[in-house]
Short mmCIF file of C-alpha atoms in Angstrom, two decimals:
data_model
loop_
_atom_site.label_atom_id
_atom_site.label_comp_id
_atom_site.label_asym_id
_atom_site.label_seq_id
_atom_site.Cartn_x
_atom_site.Cartn_y
_atom_site.Cartn_z
CA UNK A 1 114.63 -116.50 58.49
CA UNK A 2 114.64 -112.75 57.79
CA UNK A 3 117.42 -110.90 56.00
CA UNK A 4 120.29 -109.78 58.21
CA UNK A 5 120.28 -106.47 60.00
CA UNK A 6 123.25 -104.58 61.35
CA UNK A 7 122.09 -104.73 64.98
CA UNK A 8 119.24 -106.50 66.76
CA UNK A 9 118.17 -104.91 70.11
CA UNK A 10 116.30 -107.26 72.52
CA UNK A 11 114.04 -105.29 74.86
CA UNK A 12 112.64 -101.86 74.09
CA UNK A 13 112.12 -100.50 77.67
CA UNK A 14 114.20 -97.70 79.06
CA UNK A 15 117.68 -98.92 78.02
CA UNK A 16 116.66 -100.79 74.86
CA UNK A 17 114.69 -97.85 73.40
CA UNK A 18 117.63 -95.47 74.04
CA UNK A 19 120.07 -98.02 72.45
CA UNK A 20 117.86 -98.51 69.39
CA UNK A 21 117.67 -94.72 68.90
CA UNK A 22 121.39 -94.21 69.24
CA UNK A 23 122.22 -97.04 66.84
CA UNK A 24 119.71 -96.01 64.26
CA UNK A 25 120.86 -92.41 64.50
CA UNK A 26 124.38 -93.60 63.64
CA UNK A 27 123.09 -95.17 60.39
CA UNK A 28 122.69 -98.76 61.54
CA UNK A 29 119.95 -101.03 60.28
CA UNK A 30 118.28 -101.73 63.57
CA UNK A 31 115.67 -104.32 64.49
CA UNK A 32 114.14 -103.82 67.92
CA UNK A 33 112.22 -106.66 69.54
CA UNK A 34 109.88 -106.24 72.50
CA UNK A 35 107.72 -108.92 74.13
CA UNK A 36 105.00 -106.45 75.18
CA UNK A 37 103.56 -103.29 73.53
CA UNK A 38 105.36 -99.93 73.39
CA UNK A 39 105.80 -98.14 76.70
CA UNK A 40 104.22 -100.90 78.76
CA UNK A 41 103.87 -101.42 82.50
CA UNK A 42 104.97 -104.99 82.80
CA UNK A 43 108.65 -104.40 83.67
CA UNK A 44 110.50 -101.50 85.26
CA UNK A 45 110.13 -98.46 83.00
CA UNK A 46 106.78 -97.14 84.26
CA UNK A 47 105.19 -95.37 87.20
CA UNK A 48 105.12 -91.76 86.15
CA UNK A 49 108.37 -90.60 87.80
CA UNK A 50 111.94 -91.66 88.64
CA UNK A 51 114.40 -89.75 90.74
CA UNK A 52 117.41 -88.16 89.12
CA UNK A 53 120.28 -86.74 91.19
CA UNK A 54 124.05 -86.12 90.83
CA UNK A 55 125.41 -86.36 94.38
CA UNK A 56 125.29 -90.13 94.07
CA UNK A 57 125.53 -92.06 97.31
CA UNK A 58 125.96 -95.42 95.56
CA UNK A 59 129.48 -94.55 94.24
CA UNK A 60 131.25 -91.39 92.96
CA UNK A 61 132.14 -93.40 89.79
CA UNK A 62 128.62 -92.87 88.59
CA UNK A 63 128.81 -89.06 88.51
CA UNK A 64 130.42 -88.61 85.07
CA UNK A 65 127.68 -90.73 83.60
CA UNK A 66 125.06 -88.72 85.36
CA UNK A 67 126.46 -85.43 84.05
CA UNK A 68 126.31 -86.79 80.52
CA UNK A 69 122.84 -88.19 81.13
CA UNK A 70 121.57 -84.72 82.17
CA UNK A 71 122.88 -83.31 78.85
CA UNK A 72 121.18 -86.09 76.89
CA UNK A 73 117.88 -85.72 78.72
CA UNK A 74 117.91 -82.04 77.80
CA UNK A 75 118.66 -82.91 74.15
CA UNK A 76 115.81 -85.47 74.17
CA UNK A 77 113.38 -82.82 75.30
CA UNK A 78 114.58 -80.43 72.66
CA UNK A 79 114.45 -83.03 69.91
CA UNK A 80 110.94 -84.31 70.76
CA UNK A 81 109.23 -81.36 72.48
CA UNK A 82 108.20 -83.67 75.36
CA UNK A 83 108.14 -82.82 79.06
CA UNK A 84 110.62 -85.31 80.45
CA UNK A 85 112.58 -83.82 83.37
CA UNK A 86 111.70 -81.58 86.32
CA UNK A 87 114.59 -80.35 88.41
CA UNK A 88 112.65 -79.62 91.66
CA UNK A 89 115.60 -80.16 94.03
CA UNK A 90 116.36 -83.15 96.22
CA UNK A 91 116.77 -83.80 99.93
CA UNK A 92 118.88 -86.82 101.08
CA UNK A 93 118.03 -87.39 104.75
CA UNK A 94 119.37 -89.57 107.53
CA UNK A 95 121.97 -89.63 110.25
CA UNK A 96 125.28 -88.07 109.27
CA UNK A 97 126.98 -91.43 108.95
CA UNK A 98 124.17 -93.06 106.90
CA UNK A 99 124.95 -94.18 103.38
CA UNK A 100 122.39 -91.87 101.99
CA UNK A 101 123.91 -88.75 103.50
CA UNK A 102 127.62 -89.60 103.82
CA UNK A 103 127.67 -91.20 100.32
CA UNK A 104 125.93 -88.25 98.72
CA UNK A 105 128.33 -85.89 100.47
CA UNK A 106 131.33 -87.90 99.26
CA UNK A 107 130.19 -87.67 95.65
CA UNK A 108 129.33 -84.02 95.90
CA UNK A 109 132.77 -83.12 97.34
CA UNK A 110 134.77 -85.40 94.97
CA UNK A 111 133.09 -83.89 91.91
CA UNK A 112 132.64 -80.38 93.26
CA UNK A 113 128.87 -80.54 92.84
CA UNK A 114 126.74 -77.69 94.27
CA UNK A 115 125.07 -78.79 97.52
CA UNK A 116 124.09 -77.73 100.97
CA UNK A 117 124.23 -79.62 104.31
CA UNK A 118 121.17 -78.88 106.49
CA UNK A 119 120.56 -79.71 110.11
CA UNK A 120 117.11 -81.03 111.20
CA UNK A 121 115.88 -77.54 112.24
CA UNK A 122 116.73 -76.08 108.86
CA UNK A 123 115.13 -78.95 106.99
CA UNK A 124 111.91 -78.39 108.89
CA UNK A 125 112.03 -74.66 108.21
CA UNK A 126 112.70 -74.96 104.51
CA UNK A 127 110.58 -78.06 103.88
CA UNK A 128 107.77 -78.05 106.51
CA UNK A 129 106.20 -81.22 105.15
CA UNK A 130 109.29 -83.13 106.36
CA UNK A 131 109.83 -84.02 110.01
CA UNK A 132 113.42 -85.26 110.61
CA UNK A 133 114.55 -86.30 114.06
CA UNK A 134 116.95 -84.07 115.94
CA UNK A 135 119.97 -86.41 115.18
CA UNK A 136 119.21 -86.42 111.33
CA UNK A 137 120.70 -84.11 108.75
CA UNK A 138 120.27 -83.65 105.05
CA UNK A 139 122.16 -82.97 101.86
CA UNK A 140 120.19 -80.69 99.60
CA UNK A 141 120.93 -80.78 95.86
CA UNK A 142 119.22 -78.09 93.72
CA UNK A 143 119.89 -79.99 90.50
CA UNK A 144 118.09 -83.14 91.66
CA UNK A 145 114.62 -83.88 90.49
CA UNK A 146 112.64 -86.37 88.49
CA UNK A 147 112.34 -87.90 84.99
CA UNK A 148 109.21 -89.32 83.47
CA UNK A 149 109.81 -92.97 82.37
CA UNK A 150 106.87 -93.39 80.01
CA UNK A 151 107.66 -90.13 78.31
CA UNK A 152 111.34 -91.03 78.02
CA UNK A 153 110.67 -94.41 76.45
CA UNK A 154 108.10 -92.96 74.07
CA UNK A 155 110.52 -90.21 73.02
CA UNK A 156 113.35 -92.66 72.33
CA UNK A 157 111.03 -94.98 70.33
CA UNK A 158 109.83 -92.02 68.34
CA UNK A 159 113.32 -90.97 67.47
CA UNK A 160 114.43 -94.54 66.75
CA UNK A 161 111.53 -94.94 64.35
CA UNK A 162 112.24 -91.65 62.68
CA UNK A 163 115.86 -92.73 62.19
CA UNK A 164 114.71 -95.88 60.35
CA UNK A 165 114.66 -98.53 63.14
CA UNK A 166 112.32 -101.52 62.59
CA UNK A 167 110.52 -101.78 65.96
CA UNK A 168 108.48 -104.94 66.61
CA UNK A 169 106.20 -105.32 69.60
CA UNK A 170 104.35 -108.27 71.01
CA UNK A 171 107.14 -110.46 69.74
CA UNK A 172 108.99 -112.23 72.57
CA UNK A 173 112.53 -113.56 72.10
CA UNK A 174 112.80 -117.25 73.02
CA UNK A 175 116.56 -117.59 72.58
CA UNK A 176 119.60 -116.27 70.76
CA UNK A 177 122.93 -117.58 69.72
CA UNK A 178 126.32 -116.26 68.55
CA UNK A 179 127.22 -117.82 65.15
CA UNK A 180 130.63 -119.45 64.69
CA UNK A 181 131.51 -117.40 61.68
CA UNK A 182 130.43 -114.12 63.28
CA UNK A 183 127.11 -112.40 63.89
CA UNK A 184 124.07 -113.65 65.76
CA UNK A 185 120.83 -115.44 65.32
CA UNK A 186 117.74 -114.53 67.32
CA UNK A 187 114.67 -116.74 67.70
CA UNK A 188 111.25 -115.19 68.56
CA UNK A 189 107.76 -116.58 68.84
CA UNK A 190 107.21 -115.31 65.26
CA UNK A 191 110.42 -115.78 63.30
CA UNK A 192 114.20 -116.10 63.25
CA UNK A 193 116.51 -113.09 62.52
CA UNK A 194 120.22 -112.61 61.99
CA UNK A 195 122.48 -109.60 62.44
CA UNK A 196 126.10 -108.63 62.75
CA UNK A 197 125.63 -107.35 66.33
CA UNK A 198 123.23 -108.08 69.23
CA UNK A 199 122.31 -105.82 72.10
CA UNK A 200 120.50 -107.45 75.04
CA UNK A 201 118.51 -105.11 77.31
CA UNK A 202 116.23 -107.68 78.96
CA UNK A 203 115.24 -106.09 82.24
CA UNK A 204 113.70 -108.68 84.54
CA UNK A 205 114.17 -111.35 81.87
CA UNK A 206 118.00 -111.28 82.33
CA UNK A 207 118.16 -114.66 84.12
CA UNK A 208 116.41 -116.17 81.12
CA UNK A 209 118.19 -114.49 78.28
CA UNK A 210 121.63 -113.95 79.87
CA UNK A 211 122.11 -117.17 81.83
CA UNK A 212 125.67 -117.49 80.45
CA UNK A 213 126.84 -114.00 81.40
CA UNK A 214 128.14 -115.17 84.75
CA UNK A 215 126.13 -112.94 86.99
CA UNK A 216 123.45 -113.96 89.56
CA UNK A 217 120.50 -111.67 89.09
CA UNK A 218 117.71 -111.41 91.66
CA UNK A 219 114.29 -110.21 90.47
CA UNK A 220 112.40 -108.32 93.17
CA UNK A 221 108.77 -107.24 93.39
CA UNK A 222 108.57 -103.59 94.43
CA UNK A 223 105.49 -101.38 95.16
CA UNK A 224 104.88 -97.74 94.39
CA UNK A 225 102.19 -95.85 96.27
CA UNK A 226 100.29 -92.67 95.58
CA UNK A 227 98.66 -91.03 98.62
CA UNK A 228 96.31 -88.00 98.79
CA UNK A 229 97.82 -85.76 101.53
CA UNK A 230 95.43 -85.08 104.41
CA UNK A 231 95.43 -81.31 103.81
CA UNK A 232 95.38 -81.48 100.02
CA UNK A 233 98.21 -81.67 97.53
CA UNK A 234 99.13 -77.92 97.41
CA UNK A 235 102.14 -78.26 99.83
CA UNK A 236 103.47 -81.18 97.75
CA UNK A 237 103.02 -79.76 94.27
CA UNK A 238 106.25 -77.63 94.54
CA UNK A 239 108.22 -80.02 96.57
CA UNK A 240 111.63 -81.64 96.28
CA UNK A 241 112.20 -85.33 95.77
CA UNK A 242 113.58 -87.00 98.81
CA UNK A 243 115.44 -90.17 99.90
CA UNK A 244 115.28 -90.88 103.61
CA UNK A 245 117.40 -93.56 105.45
CA UNK A 246 116.55 -94.76 108.89
CA UNK A 247 119.06 -95.83 111.50
CA UNK A 248 118.46 -99.49 110.52
CA UNK A 249 119.24 -98.79 106.84
CA UNK A 250 115.61 -98.75 105.65
CA UNK A 251 115.24 -96.23 102.79
CA UNK A 252 112.13 -94.52 101.49
CA UNK A 253 111.85 -92.14 98.54
CA UNK A 254 109.17 -89.69 97.48
CA UNK A 255 108.17 -87.19 94.88
CA UNK A 256 106.16 -84.01 94.48
CA UNK A 257 102.54 -84.30 93.45
CA UNK A 258 103.21 -83.91 89.73
CA UNK A 259 99.76 -84.99 88.67
CA UNK A 260 97.91 -82.17 90.39
CA UNK A 261 95.19 -82.26 93.06
CA UNK A 262 93.72 -85.57 91.93
CA UNK A 263 97.00 -87.40 91.46
CA UNK A 264 98.39 -87.70 94.98
CA UNK A 265 102.06 -87.88 95.83
CA UNK A 266 104.13 -90.96 95.12
CA UNK A 267 106.27 -92.74 97.82
CA UNK A 268 107.95 -96.14 98.05
CA UNK A 269 110.48 -98.17 99.95
CA UNK A 270 113.78 -98.17 98.08
CA UNK A 271 114.72 -101.71 98.91
CA UNK A 272 112.06 -103.71 100.65
CA UNK A 273 110.98 -106.03 97.91
CA UNK A 274 110.32 -109.79 97.69
CA UNK A 275 111.86 -112.16 95.29
CA UNK A 276 109.77 -112.95 92.26
CA UNK A 277 109.85 -113.95 88.59
CA UNK A 278 108.86 -111.68 85.72
CA UNK A 279 106.11 -114.10 84.70
CA UNK A 280 104.97 -115.03 88.17
CA UNK A 281 105.10 -111.67 90.01
CA UNK A 282 102.05 -111.00 92.19
CA UNK A 283 100.72 -107.66 90.92
CA UNK A 284 98.10 -107.42 93.70
CA UNK A 285 98.92 -104.89 96.40
CA UNK A 286 97.55 -105.96 99.76
CA UNK A 287 96.03 -103.86 102.57
CA UNK A 288 98.79 -104.78 105.00
CA UNK A 289 101.40 -103.53 102.50
CA UNK A 290 99.58 -100.21 102.20
CA UNK A 291 99.31 -100.00 106.04
CA UNK A 292 103.05 -100.64 106.42
CA UNK A 293 103.94 -97.83 103.92
CA UNK A 294 101.45 -95.42 105.56
CA UNK A 295 102.72 -96.24 109.04
CA UNK A 296 106.39 -95.72 108.04
CA UNK A 297 105.56 -92.36 106.54
CA UNK A 298 103.40 -91.09 109.44
CA UNK A 299 106.27 -89.82 111.52
CA UNK A 300 108.41 -88.66 108.66
CA UNK A 301 106.03 -86.87 106.29
CA UNK A 302 103.01 -86.61 108.66
CA UNK A 303 100.54 -85.05 106.21
CA UNK A 304 101.20 -87.52 103.40
CA UNK A 305 99.66 -90.90 104.25
CA UNK A 306 96.11 -89.92 103.85
CA UNK A 307 93.79 -91.71 101.38
CA UNK A 308 95.49 -94.12 99.03
CA UNK A 309 94.86 -93.22 95.40
CA UNK A 310 96.64 -96.25 93.79
CA UNK A 311 99.46 -98.66 94.28
CA UNK A 312 101.21 -100.58 91.52
CA UNK A 313 104.10 -103.08 91.31
CA UNK A 314 107.33 -102.99 89.32
CA UNK A 315 110.47 -105.04 89.38
CA UNK A 316 114.14 -104.50 90.20
CA UNK A 317 116.72 -106.71 88.54
CA UNK A 318 119.51 -106.68 91.14
CA UNK A 319 123.10 -107.76 91.07
CA UNK A 320 124.86 -108.95 94.24
CA UNK A 321 126.67 -105.58 94.66
CA UNK A 322 123.80 -103.51 93.28
CA UNK A 323 125.99 -102.11 90.49
CA UNK A 324 125.06 -102.40 86.82
CA UNK A 325 126.15 -104.92 84.19
CA UNK A 326 127.23 -102.99 81.10
CA UNK A 327 129.81 -104.50 78.76
CA UNK A 328 130.58 -106.72 75.84
CA UNK A 329 129.31 -110.22 76.69
CA UNK A 330 132.33 -112.05 78.18
CA UNK A 331 131.61 -115.23 76.24
CA UNK A 332 130.74 -113.46 72.99
CA UNK A 333 132.82 -110.27 72.97
CA UNK A 334 132.85 -109.92 69.21
CA UNK A 335 129.15 -109.73 68.63
CA UNK A 336 127.03 -109.25 71.81
CA UNK A 337 126.60 -106.24 74.13
CA UNK A 338 124.68 -106.51 77.39
CA UNK A 339 122.97 -103.85 79.53
CA UNK A 340 121.16 -105.19 82.57
CA UNK A 341 121.10 -105.55 86.33
CA UNK A 342 120.31 -101.95 87.00
CA UNK A 343 119.33 -102.83 90.58
CA UNK A 344 116.53 -100.25 91.11
CA UNK A 345 118.59 -97.12 90.41
CA UNK A 346 119.13 -97.20 86.65
CA UNK A 347 116.48 -95.10 84.94
CA UNK A 348 118.22 -91.77 85.49
CA UNK A 349 121.00 -93.16 83.31
CA UNK A 350 118.77 -94.26 80.38
CA UNK A 351 120.04 -91.82 77.67
CA UNK A 352 123.72 -92.31 78.48
CA UNK A 353 123.32 -96.07 78.69
CA UNK A 354 121.92 -95.93 75.11
CA UNK A 355 124.99 -93.96 74.06
CA UNK A 356 127.37 -96.38 75.78
CA UNK A 357 125.67 -99.43 74.36
CA UNK A 358 125.91 -98.01 70.82
CA UNK A 359 129.64 -97.32 71.37
CA UNK A 360 130.28 -100.85 72.58
CA UNK A 361 128.23 -102.46 69.74
CA UNK A 362 129.90 -100.50 67.01
CA UNK A 363 133.39 -99.83 68.38
CA UNK A 364 133.90 -102.41 71.08
CA UNK A 365 134.73 -99.72 73.58
CA UNK A 366 133.51 -96.39 74.95
CA UNK A 367 135.22 -93.29 76.32
CA UNK A 368 132.77 -93.12 79.20
CA UNK A 369 133.87 -94.80 82.46
CA UNK A 370 132.19 -98.17 82.87
CA UNK A 371 134.85 -100.31 84.56
CA UNK A 372 132.59 -100.69 87.66
CA UNK A 373 130.06 -102.51 85.52
CA UNK A 374 132.23 -105.34 84.16
CA UNK A 375 130.44 -108.65 84.49
CA UNK A 376 133.77 -110.30 85.32
CA UNK A 377 134.32 -108.18 88.42
CA UNK A 378 134.31 -109.67 91.91
CA UNK A 379 130.89 -109.07 93.43
CA UNK A 380 131.07 -107.86 97.04
CA UNK A 381 127.56 -108.52 98.50
CA UNK A 382 125.90 -106.38 101.11
CA UNK A 383 126.74 -109.01 103.63
CA UNK A 384 130.46 -108.63 102.84
CA UNK A 385 130.86 -111.86 100.95
CA UNK A 386 132.66 -111.95 97.62
CA UNK A 387 131.24 -113.88 94.70
CA UNK A 388 132.05 -114.38 91.04
#
């Protein structure tokens, strides 16, 4: 068993890498443990781009965290010299009563965020690649855009290492335990470690490593697609991100062609995954799945579903209410902090989650608003049922 550290961080993807950096920067002796290599593509923190936005349709309670996250992303770019964010604008489309439009408008108005509401004719005029129906509208947010997940994780790992963190890769955690006298013990495939505090950022391995946190997590296989537009990528290279909700609630999202003429433009369904496990996920993308995505896009972004460049899988780790779990562990509040269940919309929060986790691990509390993410909350499911 190795000598004790101040803090052990399990998982060095988006959230864990940010937590390791924040803790090491505050003078903690940090051990970071990751089952795969650095900046890998086996979980959720990959795919070249993730949407960032402030007019948050999920809940206005997220907005203060987003504002802080924007500040921290800017600092991360300054500190590392890496290209991490692109604020290309964002279009949230759907019927006026849709969650995507009405929820975005609610957050924008509550927090006085700059925005415009566009009718279908104005959307087509300003963004001719998009073809909304006559009964659809859009909220346009100039400060929306994208963040690069691989660059973000690499930057946080770089800063964590420079601050003295001991980062170990290809070393899977098998179990952990809170010790009766205080502190924690972590077992890996290689060794056993102890520390005063434990931070668990397990991604899709939450059901395995946080079975006692009291939350039912669902792991979902999702697919990201890159298409070469029929007329070339030029109209999509200076293009806003978009989220588009149909009358039946189906959502798609898309990005500009940030990889240039050969890269294509990325699109995906926001929530149309299948239940899987992190070790058993089928990473093959099938022709019928590609056809379904292309068919859905054909009437909305008519020039986009041309030749498929690539399609890859990732995973969502979803809670019943699709809100995060971010708190001290309810069964081990003195020594364990958990950050998980980001439900497919967490990456834009990565740097602020790292800051919050460090606050919780070192001080037991944070000044940032996280009451929505308490694992002891009542979970209202999408079907209206309430669970605990």
